[in-house]
Tab-separated table of N, CA, C and O in Angstrom:
chain	number	residue	atom	x	y	z
N	1	MET	N	-26.289	40.817	-12.988
N	1	MET	CA	-24.911	40.759	-12.574
N	1	MET	C	-24.142	39.688	-13.358
N	1	MET	O	-23.347	40.063	-14.249
N	2	ALA	N	-24.450	38.432	-13.156
N	2	ALA	CA	-23.642	37.391	-13.816
N	2	ALA	C	-24.446	36.633	-14.837
N	2	ALA	O	-24.075	35.665	-15.269
N	3	GLY	N	-25.535	37.158	-15.199
N	3	GLY	CA	-26.441	36.528	-16.263
N	3	GLY	C	-27.628	35.864	-15.617
N	3	GLY	O	-27.922	35.992	-14.447
N	4	GLY	N	-28.321	35.088	-16.491
N	4	GLY	CA	-29.565	34.415	-16.038
N	4	GLY	C	-29.254	33.336	-15.038
N	4	GLY	O	-28.252	32.760	-14.972
N	5	HIS	N	-30.375	32.964	-14.363
N	5	HIS	CA	-30.194	31.927	-13.362
N	5	HIS	C	-30.517	30.546	-13.829
N	5	HIS	O	-30.342	29.567	-13.135
N	6	HIS	N	-31.161	30.443	-15.009
N	6	HIS	CA	-31.626	29.113	-15.462
N	6	HIS	C	-30.898	28.680	-16.784
N	6	HIS	O	-31.438	28.300	-17.751
N	7	ASN	N	-29.559	28.928	-16.789
N	7	ASN	CA	-28.780	28.698	-18.015
N	7	ASN	C	-28.164	27.288	-18.000
N	7	ASN	O	-27.525	26.872	-18.953
N	8	LEU	N	-28.380	26.513	-16.936
N	8	LEU	CA	-27.735	25.139	-16.840
N	8	LEU	C	-28.601	24.186	-17.704
N	8	LEU	O	-29.795	24.103	-17.645
N	9	ARG	N	-27.852	23.504	-18.583
N	9	ARG	CA	-28.492	22.455	-19.400
N	9	ARG	C	-28.179	21.120	-18.856
N	9	ARG	O	-26.997	20.798	-18.597
N	10	HIS	N	-29.173	20.285	-18.645
N	10	HIS	CA	-29.015	19.000	-18.068
N	10	HIS	C	-28.759	17.999	-19.160
N	10	HIS	O	-29.438	17.907	-20.160
N	11	ASP	N	-27.711	17.183	-18.930
N	11	ASP	CA	-27.399	16.073	-19.862
N	11	ASP	C	-28.187	14.857	-19.431
N	11	ASP	O	-28.059	14.356	-18.349
N	12	PRO	N	-29.003	14.240	-20.316
N	12	PRO	CA	-29.835	13.132	-19.970
N	12	PRO	C	-29.032	11.904	-19.575
N	12	PRO	O	-29.365	11.170	-18.601
N	13	ALA	N	-27.781	11.722	-20.114
N	13	ALA	CA	-26.965	10.581	-19.756
N	13	ALA	C	-26.473	10.768	-18.323
N	13	ALA	O	-26.433	9.769	-17.605
N	14	ILE	N	-26.100	11.940	-17.993
N	14	ILE	CA	-25.666	12.198	-16.548
N	14	ILE	C	-26.801	11.985	-15.608
N	14	ILE	O	-26.578	11.437	-14.506
N	15	GLU	N	-27.952	12.417	-15.957
N	15	GLU	CA	-29.087	12.326	-15.048
N	15	GLU	C	-29.413	10.878	-14.874
N	15	GLU	O	-29.800	10.410	-13.759
N	16	ARG	N	-29.386	10.026	-15.947
N	16	ARG	CA	-29.564	8.579	-15.822
N	16	ARG	C	-28.598	7.967	-14.995
N	16	ARG	O	-28.845	7.042	-14.133
N	17	TRP	N	-27.276	8.395	-15.076
N	17	TRP	CA	-26.210	7.843	-14.191
N	17	TRP	C	-26.493	8.150	-12.760
N	17	TRP	O	-26.376	7.282	-11.944
N	18	TYR	N	-26.868	9.372	-12.466
N	18	TYR	CA	-27.205	9.760	-11.053
N	18	TYR	C	-28.333	8.927	-10.532
N	18	TYR	O	-28.293	8.444	-9.432
N	19	GLN	N	-29.388	8.728	-11.347
N	19	GLN	CA	-30.476	7.920	-10.914
N	19	GLN	C	-30.104	6.509	-10.626
N	19	GLN	O	-30.552	5.812	-9.657
N	20	MET	N	-29.284	5.903	-11.525
N	20	MET	CA	-28.812	4.539	-11.344
N	20	MET	C	-27.986	4.397	-10.071
N	20	MET	O	-28.139	3.450	-9.344
N	21	ARG	N	-27.150	5.388	-9.752
N	21	ARG	CA	-26.325	5.347	-8.533
N	21	ARG	C	-27.172	5.466	-7.291
N	21	ARG	O	-26.866	4.905	-6.302
N	22	GLU	N	-28.290	6.213	-7.380
N	22	GLU	CA	-29.169	6.353	-6.233
N	22	GLU	C	-29.911	5.019	-5.955
N	22	GLU	O	-30.244	4.745	-4.792
N	23	ASP	N	-30.298	4.344	-6.997
N	23	ASP	CA	-31.096	3.141	-6.896
N	23	ASP	C	-30.344	1.842	-6.998
N	23	ASP	O	-30.890	0.823	-7.267
N	24	ILE	N	-28.970	1.890	-6.850
N	24	ILE	CA	-28.258	0.643	-7.113
N	24	ILE	C	-28.657	-0.429	-6.134
N	24	ILE	O	-28.562	-1.606	-6.454
N	25	TYR	N	-28.976	-0.071	-4.901
N	25	TYR	CA	-29.391	-1.219	-3.949
N	25	TYR	C	-30.578	-1.956	-4.372
N	25	TYR	O	-30.850	-3.040	-3.901
N	26	LYS	N	-31.434	-1.330	-5.146
N	26	LYS	CA	-32.709	-1.974	-5.516
N	26	LYS	C	-32.486	-3.114	-6.508
N	26	LYS	O	-33.235	-4.061	-6.617
N	27	ASN	N	-31.383	-2.978	-7.345
N	27	ASN	CA	-31.122	-3.964	-8.414
N	27	ASN	C	-29.942	-4.845	-8.150
N	27	ASN	O	-29.487	-5.621	-9.005
N	28	PHE	N	-29.308	-4.806	-6.930
N	28	PHE	CA	-28.173	-5.522	-6.649
N	28	PHE	C	-28.441	-7.022	-6.455
N	28	PHE	O	-29.463	-7.380	-5.852
N	29	ARG	N	-27.651	-7.897	-7.079
N	29	ARG	CA	-27.789	-9.339	-6.956
N	29	ARG	C	-26.417	-9.915	-6.591
N	29	ARG	O	-25.441	-9.446	-7.139
N	30	PHE	N	-26.472	-10.979	-5.867
N	30	PHE	CA	-25.198	-11.640	-5.560
N	30	PHE	C	-24.813	-12.700	-6.690
N	30	PHE	O	-25.191	-13.825	-6.581
N	31	THR	N	-24.117	-12.117	-7.610
N	31	THR	CA	-23.662	-12.999	-8.633
N	31	THR	C	-22.343	-13.560	-8.225
N	31	THR	O	-21.758	-13.170	-7.199
N	32	PRO	N	-21.726	-14.504	-8.871
N	32	PRO	CA	-20.410	-15.067	-8.448
N	32	PRO	C	-19.378	-13.981	-8.368
N	32	PRO	O	-18.560	-13.973	-7.446
N	33	TYR	N	-19.399	-13.050	-9.282
N	33	TYR	CA	-18.422	-11.920	-9.221
N	33	TYR	C	-18.544	-11.026	-8.076
N	33	TYR	O	-17.665	-10.702	-7.318
N	34	ALA	N	-19.854	-10.689	-7.732
N	34	ALA	CA	-20.131	-9.844	-6.617
N	34	ALA	C	-19.839	-10.584	-5.290
N	34	ALA	O	-19.278	-9.982	-4.343
N	35	THR	N	-20.092	-11.806	-5.240
N	35	THR	CA	-19.852	-12.591	-4.036
N	35	THR	C	-18.380	-12.714	-3.770
N	35	THR	O	-17.919	-12.550	-2.613
N	36	ARG	N	-17.567	-12.960	-4.863
N	36	ARG	CA	-16.190	-12.984	-4.677
N	36	ARG	C	-15.608	-11.636	-4.194
N	36	ARG	O	-14.720	-11.604	-3.223
N	37	ARG	N	-16.033	-10.552	-4.712
N	37	ARG	CA	-15.618	-9.212	-4.242
N	37	ARG	C	-15.994	-8.914	-2.768
N	37	ARG	O	-15.244	-8.383	-2.041
N	38	VAL	N	-17.244	-9.331	-2.393
N	38	VAL	CA	-17.654	-9.141	-1.062
N	38	VAL	C	-16.834	-9.995	-0.084
N	38	VAL	O	-16.377	-9.450	0.991
N	39	LEU	N	-16.448	-11.184	-0.446
N	39	LEU	CA	-15.653	-12.020	0.445
N	39	LEU	C	-14.260	-11.510	0.562
N	39	LEU	O	-13.670	-11.545	1.620
N	40	ILE	N	-13.668	-11.027	-0.510
N	40	ILE	CA	-12.290	-10.525	-0.511
N	40	ILE	C	-12.271	-9.173	0.296
N	40	ILE	O	-11.475	-9.081	1.169
N	41	TRP	N	-13.092	-8.199	-0.052
N	41	TRP	CA	-12.993	-6.915	0.563
N	41	TRP	C	-13.671	-6.870	1.911
N	41	TRP	O	-13.314	-6.035	2.776
N	42	GLY	N	-14.669	-7.740	2.099
N	42	GLY	CA	-15.381	-7.701	3.383
N	42	GLY	C	-14.960	-8.604	4.448
N	42	GLY	O	-15.086	-8.360	5.646
N	43	LEU	N	-14.252	-9.684	4.029
N	43	LEU	CA	-13.808	-10.645	5.053
N	43	LEU	C	-12.280	-10.882	4.966
N	43	LEU	O	-11.619	-10.833	6.020
N	44	ALA	N	-11.669	-11.057	3.817
N	44	ALA	CA	-10.325	-11.419	3.701
N	44	ALA	C	-9.398	-10.298	4.030
N	44	ALA	O	-8.367	-10.432	4.851
N	45	VAL	N	-9.613	-9.079	3.564
N	45	VAL	CA	-8.826	-7.925	3.861
N	45	VAL	C	-8.862	-7.547	5.345
N	45	VAL	O	-7.815	-7.377	5.939
N	46	PRO	N	-10.026	-7.428	5.944
N	46	PRO	CA	-10.028	-7.186	7.402
N	46	PRO	C	-9.360	-8.333	8.192
N	46	PRO	O	-8.693	-8.012	9.214
N	47	ALA	N	-9.567	-9.537	7.824
N	47	ALA	CA	-8.890	-10.625	8.538
N	47	ALA	C	-7.418	-10.592	8.402
N	47	ALA	O	-6.665	-10.790	9.403
N	48	LEU	N	-6.938	-10.291	7.220
N	48	LEU	CA	-5.493	-10.132	7.051
N	48	LEU	C	-4.925	-8.945	7.831
N	48	LEU	O	-3.856	-9.066	8.431
N	49	THR	N	-5.629	-7.870	7.818
N	49	THR	CA	-5.214	-6.695	8.616
N	49	THR	C	-5.151	-7.082	10.121
N	49	THR	O	-4.241	-6.740	10.860
N	50	LEU	N	-6.206	-7.717	10.591
N	50	LEU	CA	-6.208	-8.087	12.045
N	50	LEU	C	-5.076	-9.048	12.340
N	50	LEU	O	-4.459	-8.906	13.377
N	51	TYR	N	-4.781	-10.054	11.486
N	51	TYR	CA	-3.700	-10.909	11.670
N	51	TYR	C	-2.357	-10.219	11.814
N	51	TYR	O	-1.537	-10.437	12.678
N	52	LEU	N	-2.150	-9.262	10.823
N	52	LEU	CA	-0.882	-8.504	10.887
N	52	LEU	C	-0.723	-7.696	12.069
N	52	LEU	O	0.367	-7.580	12.696
N	53	LEU	N	-1.847	-7.022	12.514
N	53	LEU	CA	-1.784	-6.205	13.749
N	53	LEU	C	-1.517	-7.050	14.979
N	53	LEU	O	-0.775	-6.677	15.844
N	54	HIS	N	-2.214	-8.226	15.033
N	54	HIS	CA	-1.991	-9.070	16.133
N	54	HIS	C	-0.584	-9.630	16.226
N	54	HIS	O	0.027	-9.782	17.222
N	55	ASP	N	-0.043	-9.951	15.039
N	55	ASP	CA	1.323	-10.519	14.954
N	55	ASP	C	2.394	-9.446	15.402
N	55	ASP	O	3.354	-9.866	16.000
N	56	GLN	N	2.123	-8.192	15.183
N	56	GLN	CA	3.159	-7.154	15.417
N	56	GLN	C	2.838	-6.394	16.728
N	56	GLN	O	3.553	-5.519	17.149
N	57	ALA	N	1.790	-6.773	17.476
N	57	ALA	CA	1.294	-5.979	18.546
N	57	ALA	C	2.342	-5.822	19.659
N	57	ALA	O	2.531	-4.662	20.154
N	58	PHE	N	3.039	-6.721	20.092
N	58	PHE	CA	3.946	-6.613	21.238
N	58	PHE	C	5.404	-6.837	20.851
N	58	PHE	O	6.241	-7.087	21.721
N	59	LYS	N	5.721	-6.619	19.671
N	59	LYS	CA	7.109	-6.807	19.164
N	59	LYS	C	7.951	-5.492	19.270
N	59	LYS	O	9.144	-5.530	19.245
N	60	TRP	N	7.212	-4.353	19.308
N	60	TRP	CA	7.916	-3.082	19.258
N	60	TRP	C	7.607	-2.207	20.484
N	60	TRP	O	6.527	-2.263	20.963
N	61	ASP	N	8.599	-1.562	20.933
N	61	ASP	CA	8.412	-0.696	22.054
N	61	ASP	C	8.956	0.734	21.732
N	61	ASP	O	10.205	0.880	21.576
N	62	LEU	N	8.158	1.692	21.497
N	62	LEU	CA	8.507	2.946	20.965
N	62	LEU	C	8.707	4.014	22.016
N	62	LEU	O	9.026	5.176	21.778
N	63	ARG	N	8.432	3.666	23.315
N	63	ARG	CA	8.483	4.683	24.332
N	63	ARG	C	9.843	4.780	24.984
N	63	ARG	O	10.486	3.803	25.265
N	64	GLY	N	10.324	5.996	25.208
N	64	GLY	CA	11.555	6.270	25.884
N	64	GLY	C	12.815	5.791	25.279
N	64	GLY	O	13.712	5.321	26.028
N	65	LYS	N	12.842	5.646	23.979
N	65	LYS	CA	14.113	5.087	23.379
N	65	LYS	C	15.155	6.233	23.139
N	65	LYS	O	14.763	7.302	22.790
N	66	LYS	N	16.379	5.910	23.340
N	66	LYS	CA	17.480	6.825	23.113
N	66	LYS	C	18.112	6.457	21.834
N	66	LYS	O	17.915	5.386	21.253
N	67	HIS	N	18.965	7.328	21.364
N	67	HIS	CA	19.651	7.167	20.077
N	67	HIS	C	20.556	5.885	20.134
N	67	HIS	O	21.254	5.696	21.101
N	68	GLY	N	20.401	5.030	19.205
N	68	GLY	CA	21.151	3.844	19.192
N	68	GLY	C	20.497	2.582	19.815
N	68	GLY	O	20.923	1.524	19.619
N	69	GLU	N	19.414	2.824	20.613
N	69	GLU	CA	18.714	1.712	21.202
N	69	GLU	C	17.733	1.093	20.148
N	69	GLU	O	17.232	1.780	19.352
N	70	THR	N	17.617	-0.195	20.253
N	70	THR	CA	16.744	-0.903	19.341
N	70	THR	C	15.264	-0.692	19.684
N	70	THR	O	14.934	-0.446	20.882
N	71	LEU	N	14.414	-0.657	18.708
N	71	LEU	CA	12.985	-0.504	18.970
N	71	LEU	C	12.280	-1.865	19.231
N	71	LEU	O	11.149	-1.882	19.705
N	72	LYS	N	13.019	-2.940	18.974
N	72	LYS	CA	12.449	-4.263	19.115
N	72	LYS	C	12.394	-4.566	20.707
N	72	LYS	O	13.307	-4.213	21.433
N	73	ARG	N	11.249	-5.033	21.093
N	73	ARG	CA	10.967	-5.275	22.559
N	73	ARG	C	11.873	-6.414	22.979
N	73	ARG	O	11.920	-7.464	22.348
N	74	VAL	N	12.537	-6.221	24.110
N	74	VAL	CA	13.401	-7.297	24.618
N	74	VAL	C	12.526	-8.268	25.424
N	74	VAL	O	11.826	-7.888	26.309
N	75	GLN	N	12.645	-9.528	25.039
N	75	GLN	CA	11.877	-10.551	25.786
N	75	GLN	C	12.733	-11.118	26.942
N	75	GLN	O	13.757	-11.567	26.763
N	76	ASN	N	12.247	-11.096	28.165
N	76	ASN	CA	12.950	-11.545	29.307
N	76	ASN	C	12.420	-12.907	29.746
N	76	ASN	O	11.319	-13.241	29.702
């Protein structure tokens, strides 16, 4: 119908890349560069996101607003 079933040619460079990606955890080391990236993406970004969410948590009221009413929550 569509030809032979074993016509795929494997590129050795791509196969090495796949193998390296599968075994990356075996060769990982905490270098200064890797440590910096882990601290930024693993701690600083979530902490900043949590801070921003906590800061804005009770400032806005989106329920039951009519045209022309402010979305900012009124503090009594």
